[in-house]
Each structure stands twice: as C-alpha cells, then as structure tokens.
Amino acid sequence: MSATVTLINVFTAKPGKQQELARTLAEGTRNFFSKQPGSLSSSVVVVGDGSKVANISQWRSGEDIAAFRADPRFADYMKSIIELAAGESMMGHTIYSHTGGVEN
C-alpha cells in the first residue's frame, strides 16, 4: 500500500454553475492547493452530466491535508465553493496507480 494519500472531492453544482465551479476549483488548485507543503498532484475533472465536478489530489500525508485545511484561506475558499455547489470529500490510500506505462 502506498503512503500517498488521495483526496477525492465530488461536487454537484447548482443549476447552470458547473463551468463556474470548474473554473473556481481550477484557480484554487493552481494558486493555493498546489503550493501547499505535501501537495503532490491535482486534477479537476468536469463530468459530462452538466452538474458534477471532481477534484482529485495526491498528498504526502493526511497530516499535510489537515494542515492545508487549517489554513484560514481554506475557509474563505470553501465559502466561494459552497455558493456554487454541494460536495462530498473522501480520503484514502492509493493501492494501485499507472502513469505513462509505469505501475506505481
């Protein structure tokens, strides 16, 4: 089992807000999440149903995620997300991954 922690956030956008939600998540990921200690990778995925957006990130540890969430900027960021969507967050350990033909 990998020590890497995967954080998966799935958001259901309010009607007509999927693209705005995706942009907000991408900006937050680019300008804030990716610069946090322990952040390894992140992806924002727009689901073709017109309502869902997923944010999938890899972190060095659960402690790094907790520290990131304790940052006061995180609360402000989440306020902007809550205006656009409801979400669910789950954290787990990666048991298999495949990148560029290489198993990790």
Short mmCIF file of N, CA and C in Angstrom, two decimals:
data_model
loop_
_atom_site.label_atom_id
_atom_site.label_comp_id
_atom_site.label_asym_id
_atom_site.label_seq_id
_atom_site.Cartn_x
_atom_site.Cartn_y
_atom_site.Cartn_z
N MET A 1 0.85 -1.19 0.00
CA MET A 1 0.00 0.00 0.00
C MET A 1 0.89 1.24 0.00
N SER A 2 0.50 2.20 -0.76
CA SER A 2 1.24 3.45 -0.86
C SER A 2 1.00 4.32 0.36
N ALA A 3 2.02 5.08 0.75
CA ALA A 3 1.85 6.04 1.84
C ALA A 3 1.15 7.30 1.34
N THR A 4 1.12 7.48 0.03
CA THR A 4 0.46 8.63 -0.56
C THR A 4 -1.03 8.61 -0.24
N VAL A 5 -1.57 9.78 0.10
CA VAL A 5 -2.99 9.90 0.40
C VAL A 5 -3.69 10.57 -0.78
N THR A 6 -4.80 9.99 -1.20
CA THR A 6 -5.60 10.56 -2.28
C THR A 6 -6.83 11.21 -1.68
N LEU A 7 -7.06 12.46 -2.04
CA LEU A 7 -8.23 13.21 -1.60
C LEU A 7 -9.14 13.38 -2.81
N ILE A 8 -10.37 12.91 -2.68
CA ILE A 8 -11.34 13.00 -3.77
C ILE A 8 -12.51 13.84 -3.29
N ASN A 9 -12.77 14.92 -4.00
CA ASN A 9 -13.91 15.79 -3.71
C ASN A 9 -14.83 15.77 -4.92
N VAL A 10 -16.08 15.43 -4.69
CA VAL A 10 -17.07 15.40 -5.77
C VAL A 10 -18.13 16.44 -5.44
N PHE A 11 -18.31 17.38 -6.35
CA PHE A 11 -19.25 18.48 -6.15
C PHE A 11 -20.40 18.38 -7.14
N THR A 12 -21.60 18.68 -6.67
CA THR A 12 -22.77 18.80 -7.55
C THR A 12 -23.11 20.28 -7.61
N ALA A 13 -22.91 20.85 -8.79
CA ALA A 13 -23.12 22.29 -8.97
C ALA A 13 -24.59 22.64 -8.96
N LYS A 14 -24.86 23.84 -8.50
CA LYS A 14 -26.21 24.39 -8.63
C LYS A 14 -26.49 24.54 -10.12
N PRO A 15 -27.77 24.51 -10.53
CA PRO A 15 -28.10 24.59 -11.95
C PRO A 15 -27.39 25.76 -12.66
N GLY A 16 -26.76 25.43 -13.78
CA GLY A 16 -26.08 26.43 -14.58
C GLY A 16 -24.73 26.89 -14.05
N LYS A 17 -24.23 26.27 -12.98
CA LYS A 17 -23.00 26.74 -12.33
C LYS A 17 -21.80 25.80 -12.51
N GLN A 18 -21.94 24.73 -13.31
CA GLN A 18 -20.86 23.76 -13.43
C GLN A 18 -19.56 24.40 -13.94
N GLN A 19 -19.63 25.19 -14.99
CA GLN A 19 -18.41 25.76 -15.56
C GLN A 19 -17.76 26.76 -14.60
N GLU A 20 -18.57 27.56 -13.92
CA GLU A 20 -18.02 28.50 -12.94
C GLU A 20 -17.37 27.73 -11.79
N LEU A 21 -18.01 26.65 -11.35
CA LEU A 21 -17.43 25.81 -10.31
C LEU A 21 -16.10 25.23 -10.76
N ALA A 22 -16.05 24.71 -11.98
CA ALA A 22 -14.82 24.13 -12.50
C ALA A 22 -13.70 25.17 -12.56
N ARG A 23 -14.02 26.37 -13.00
CA ARG A 23 -13.01 27.45 -13.05
C ARG A 23 -12.53 27.80 -11.64
N THR A 24 -13.46 27.90 -10.69
CA THR A 24 -13.10 28.24 -9.31
C THR A 24 -12.21 27.16 -8.71
N LEU A 25 -12.55 25.89 -8.94
CA LEU A 25 -11.73 24.79 -8.44
C LEU A 25 -10.34 24.79 -9.09
N ALA A 26 -10.30 25.03 -10.40
CA ALA A 26 -9.01 25.05 -11.10
C ALA A 26 -8.13 26.19 -10.59
N GLU A 27 -8.71 27.36 -10.40
CA GLU A 27 -7.94 28.50 -9.88
C GLU A 27 -7.43 28.22 -8.47
N GLY A 28 -8.29 27.66 -7.62
CA GLY A 28 -7.88 27.33 -6.26
C GLY A 28 -6.77 26.30 -6.24
N THR A 29 -6.89 25.32 -7.13
CA THR A 29 -5.86 24.28 -7.22
C THR A 29 -4.54 24.88 -7.70
N ARG A 30 -4.61 25.70 -8.72
CA ARG A 30 -3.40 26.30 -9.30
C ARG A 30 -2.73 27.29 -8.34
N ASN A 31 -3.52 28.13 -7.69
CA ASN A 31 -2.96 29.23 -6.91
C ASN A 31 -2.79 28.95 -5.43
N PHE A 32 -3.42 27.90 -4.91
CA PHE A 32 -3.39 27.68 -3.47
C PHE A 32 -2.99 26.24 -3.13
N PHE A 33 -3.81 25.26 -3.54
CA PHE A 33 -3.55 23.86 -3.16
C PHE A 33 -2.16 23.41 -3.59
N SER A 34 -1.82 23.65 -4.85
CA SER A 34 -0.57 23.12 -5.40
C SER A 34 0.67 23.70 -4.74
N LYS A 35 0.52 24.79 -4.02
CA LYS A 35 1.65 25.43 -3.36
C LYS A 35 1.79 25.01 -1.89
N GLN A 36 0.91 24.13 -1.42
CA GLN A 36 0.94 23.71 -0.02
C GLN A 36 1.96 22.61 0.19
N PRO A 37 2.63 22.62 1.36
CA PRO A 37 3.55 21.52 1.67
C PRO A 37 2.81 20.18 1.62
N GLY A 38 3.40 19.23 0.94
CA GLY A 38 2.83 17.90 0.86
C GLY A 38 1.92 17.67 -0.34
N SER A 39 1.58 18.73 -1.08
CA SER A 39 0.76 18.57 -2.28
C SER A 39 1.61 17.96 -3.39
N LEU A 40 1.16 16.83 -3.94
CA LEU A 40 1.94 16.14 -4.97
C LEU A 40 1.35 16.31 -6.36
N SER A 41 0.02 16.25 -6.48
CA SER A 41 -0.63 16.42 -7.78
C SER A 41 -2.10 16.71 -7.57
N SER A 42 -2.73 17.31 -8.58
CA SER A 42 -4.16 17.59 -8.52
C SER A 42 -4.74 17.60 -9.92
N SER A 43 -6.00 17.19 -10.01
CA SER A 43 -6.75 17.26 -11.26
C SER A 43 -8.16 17.75 -10.97
N VAL A 44 -8.69 18.55 -11.87
CA VAL A 44 -10.09 18.97 -11.81
C VAL A 44 -10.76 18.34 -13.02
N VAL A 45 -11.82 17.58 -12.78
CA VAL A 45 -12.49 16.81 -13.82
C VAL A 45 -13.94 17.26 -13.93
N VAL A 46 -14.34 17.70 -15.12
CA VAL A 46 -15.73 18.10 -15.38
C VAL A 46 -16.46 16.88 -15.93
N VAL A 47 -17.54 16.49 -15.26
CA VAL A 47 -18.33 15.34 -15.67
C VAL A 47 -19.34 15.78 -16.72
N GLY A 48 -19.56 14.97 -17.72
CA GLY A 48 -20.41 15.33 -18.85
C GLY A 48 -21.89 15.46 -18.55
N ASP A 49 -22.30 15.25 -17.31
CA ASP A 49 -23.73 15.34 -16.98
C ASP A 49 -24.20 16.78 -16.79
N GLY A 50 -23.27 17.75 -16.82
CA GLY A 50 -23.63 19.15 -16.67
C GLY A 50 -23.76 19.64 -15.25
N SER A 51 -23.53 18.75 -14.28
CA SER A 51 -23.69 19.18 -12.89
C SER A 51 -22.52 18.85 -11.98
N LYS A 52 -21.76 17.83 -12.29
CA LYS A 52 -20.72 17.39 -11.35
C LYS A 52 -19.32 17.82 -11.79
N VAL A 53 -18.49 18.08 -10.77
CA VAL A 53 -17.08 18.37 -10.97
C VAL A 53 -16.34 17.64 -9.86
N ALA A 54 -15.26 16.95 -10.21
CA ALA A 54 -14.44 16.26 -9.23
C ALA A 54 -13.08 16.92 -9.14
N ASN A 55 -12.54 16.96 -7.94
CA ASN A 55 -11.19 17.45 -7.70
C ASN A 55 -10.46 16.31 -7.02
N ILE A 56 -9.45 15.77 -7.68
CA ILE A 56 -8.71 14.62 -7.18
C ILE A 56 -7.28 15.06 -6.95
N SER A 57 -6.79 14.86 -5.74
CA SER A 57 -5.42 15.28 -5.44
C SER A 57 -4.68 14.21 -4.65
N GLN A 58 -3.38 14.21 -4.83
CA GLN A 58 -2.49 13.30 -4.12
C GLN A 58 -1.66 14.12 -3.15
N TRP A 59 -1.55 13.60 -1.95
CA TRP A 59 -0.82 14.29 -0.88
C TRP A 59 0.18 13.34 -0.24
N ARG A 60 1.20 13.91 0.32
CA ARG A 60 2.23 13.13 1.00
C ARG A 60 1.65 12.42 2.23
N SER A 61 0.72 13.10 2.95
CA SER A 61 0.17 12.51 4.17
C SER A 61 -1.17 13.16 4.54
N GLY A 62 -1.91 12.48 5.39
CA GLY A 62 -3.14 13.04 5.93
C GLY A 62 -2.88 14.27 6.77
N GLU A 63 -1.72 14.30 7.41
CA GLU A 63 -1.36 15.47 8.22
C GLU A 63 -1.18 16.71 7.35
N ASP A 64 -0.64 16.52 6.15
CA ASP A 64 -0.50 17.65 5.22
C ASP A 64 -1.86 18.18 4.80
N ILE A 65 -2.82 17.28 4.60
CA ILE A 65 -4.18 17.71 4.25
C ILE A 65 -4.80 18.48 5.41
N ALA A 66 -4.62 17.97 6.63
CA ALA A 66 -5.18 18.64 7.81
C ALA A 66 -4.58 20.04 7.97
N ALA A 67 -3.27 20.18 7.74
CA ALA A 67 -2.62 21.49 7.86
C ALA A 67 -3.16 22.45 6.78
N PHE A 68 -3.33 21.95 5.59
CA PHE A 68 -3.87 22.75 4.49
C PHE A 68 -5.28 23.24 4.83
N ARG A 69 -6.10 22.34 5.36
CA ARG A 69 -7.47 22.70 5.71
C ARG A 69 -7.54 23.65 6.90
N ALA A 70 -6.51 23.68 7.73
CA ALA A 70 -6.47 24.59 8.88
C ALA A 70 -6.06 26.00 8.49
N ASP A 71 -5.52 26.18 7.30
CA ASP A 71 -5.12 27.50 6.82
C ASP A 71 -6.37 28.36 6.69
N PRO A 72 -6.38 29.58 7.25
CA PRO A 72 -7.57 30.45 7.17
C PRO A 72 -8.04 30.71 5.73
N ARG A 73 -7.15 30.68 4.78
CA ARG A 73 -7.53 30.89 3.38
C ARG A 73 -8.44 29.78 2.86
N PHE A 74 -8.30 28.58 3.44
CA PHE A 74 -9.13 27.46 3.02
C PHE A 74 -10.60 27.74 3.32
N ALA A 75 -10.90 28.28 4.49
CA ALA A 75 -12.29 28.59 4.86
C ALA A 75 -12.89 29.60 3.89
N ASP A 76 -12.13 30.63 3.54
CA ASP A 76 -12.63 31.62 2.58
C ASP A 76 -12.88 30.98 1.21
N TYR A 77 -11.96 30.14 0.79
CA TYR A 77 -12.10 29.45 -0.48
C TYR A 77 -13.36 28.57 -0.48
N MET A 78 -13.57 27.84 0.61
CA MET A 78 -14.74 26.95 0.68
C MET A 78 -16.05 27.73 0.65
N LYS A 79 -16.06 28.94 1.19
CA LYS A 79 -17.27 29.76 1.11
C LYS A 79 -17.65 30.01 -0.35
N SER A 80 -16.65 30.27 -1.19
CA SER A 80 -16.93 30.52 -2.60
C SER A 80 -17.42 29.25 -3.29
N ILE A 81 -16.93 28.09 -2.87
CA ILE A 81 -17.38 26.82 -3.45
C ILE A 81 -18.82 26.52 -3.03
N ILE A 82 -19.12 26.72 -1.75
CA ILE A 82 -20.46 26.41 -1.23
C ILE A 82 -21.53 27.26 -1.91
N GLU A 83 -21.17 28.45 -2.38
CA GLU A 83 -22.12 29.28 -3.12
C GLU A 83 -22.49 28.66 -4.47
N LEU A 84 -21.61 27.78 -4.96
CA LEU A 84 -21.80 27.19 -6.28
C LEU A 84 -22.27 25.74 -6.26
N ALA A 85 -22.02 25.02 -5.15
CA ALA A 85 -22.26 23.58 -5.17
C ALA A 85 -22.32 22.98 -3.77
N ALA A 86 -22.83 21.76 -3.73
CA ALA A 86 -22.73 20.92 -2.53
C ALA A 86 -21.69 19.86 -2.85
N GLY A 87 -20.97 19.39 -1.84
CA GLY A 87 -19.91 18.44 -2.13
C GLY A 87 -19.73 17.36 -1.10
N GLU A 88 -18.97 16.38 -1.49
CA GLU A 88 -18.59 15.28 -0.62
C GLU A 88 -17.09 15.08 -0.76
N SER A 89 -16.43 14.85 0.37
CA SER A 89 -14.99 14.68 0.38
C SER A 89 -14.65 13.32 0.99
N MET A 90 -13.72 12.62 0.36
CA MET A 90 -13.25 11.35 0.91
C MET A 90 -11.75 11.24 0.73
N MET A 91 -11.13 10.57 1.67
CA MET A 91 -9.69 10.43 1.67
C MET A 91 -9.35 8.95 1.76
N GLY A 92 -8.36 8.51 1.00
CA GLY A 92 -7.94 7.11 1.06
C GLY A 92 -6.51 6.95 0.60
N HIS A 93 -6.03 5.73 0.69
CA HIS A 93 -4.68 5.40 0.26
C HIS A 93 -4.74 4.72 -1.10
N THR A 94 -3.88 5.12 -1.99
CA THR A 94 -3.82 4.54 -3.32
C THR A 94 -3.23 3.13 -3.22
N ILE A 95 -3.94 2.14 -3.76
CA ILE A 95 -3.40 0.78 -3.75
C ILE A 95 -2.84 0.39 -5.11
N TYR A 96 -3.18 1.13 -6.16
CA TYR A 96 -2.62 0.89 -7.47
C TYR A 96 -2.71 2.17 -8.28
N SER A 97 -1.67 2.46 -9.03
CA SER A 97 -1.74 3.55 -10.00
C SER A 97 -0.87 3.21 -11.20
N HIS A 98 -1.17 3.86 -12.30
CA HIS A 98 -0.48 3.62 -13.56
C HIS A 98 -0.28 4.98 -14.22
N THR A 99 0.96 5.34 -14.49
CA THR A 99 1.27 6.62 -15.10
C THR A 99 2.26 6.40 -16.23
N GLY A 100 1.89 6.80 -17.43
CA GLY A 100 2.80 6.74 -18.56
C GLY A 100 3.40 5.36 -18.78
N GLY A 101 2.61 4.31 -18.61
CA GLY A 101 3.10 2.96 -18.83
C GLY A 101 3.87 2.37 -17.66
N VAL A 102 3.97 3.11 -16.58
CA VAL A 102 4.71 2.65 -15.41
C VAL A 102 3.74 2.43 -14.26
N GLU A 103 3.79 1.24 -13.68
CA GLU A 103 2.98 0.98 -12.50
C GLU A 103 3.68 1.57 -11.29
N ASN A 104 2.90 2.20 -10.42
CA ASN A 104 3.46 2.82 -9.21
C ASN A 104 2.99 2.08 -7.99
#
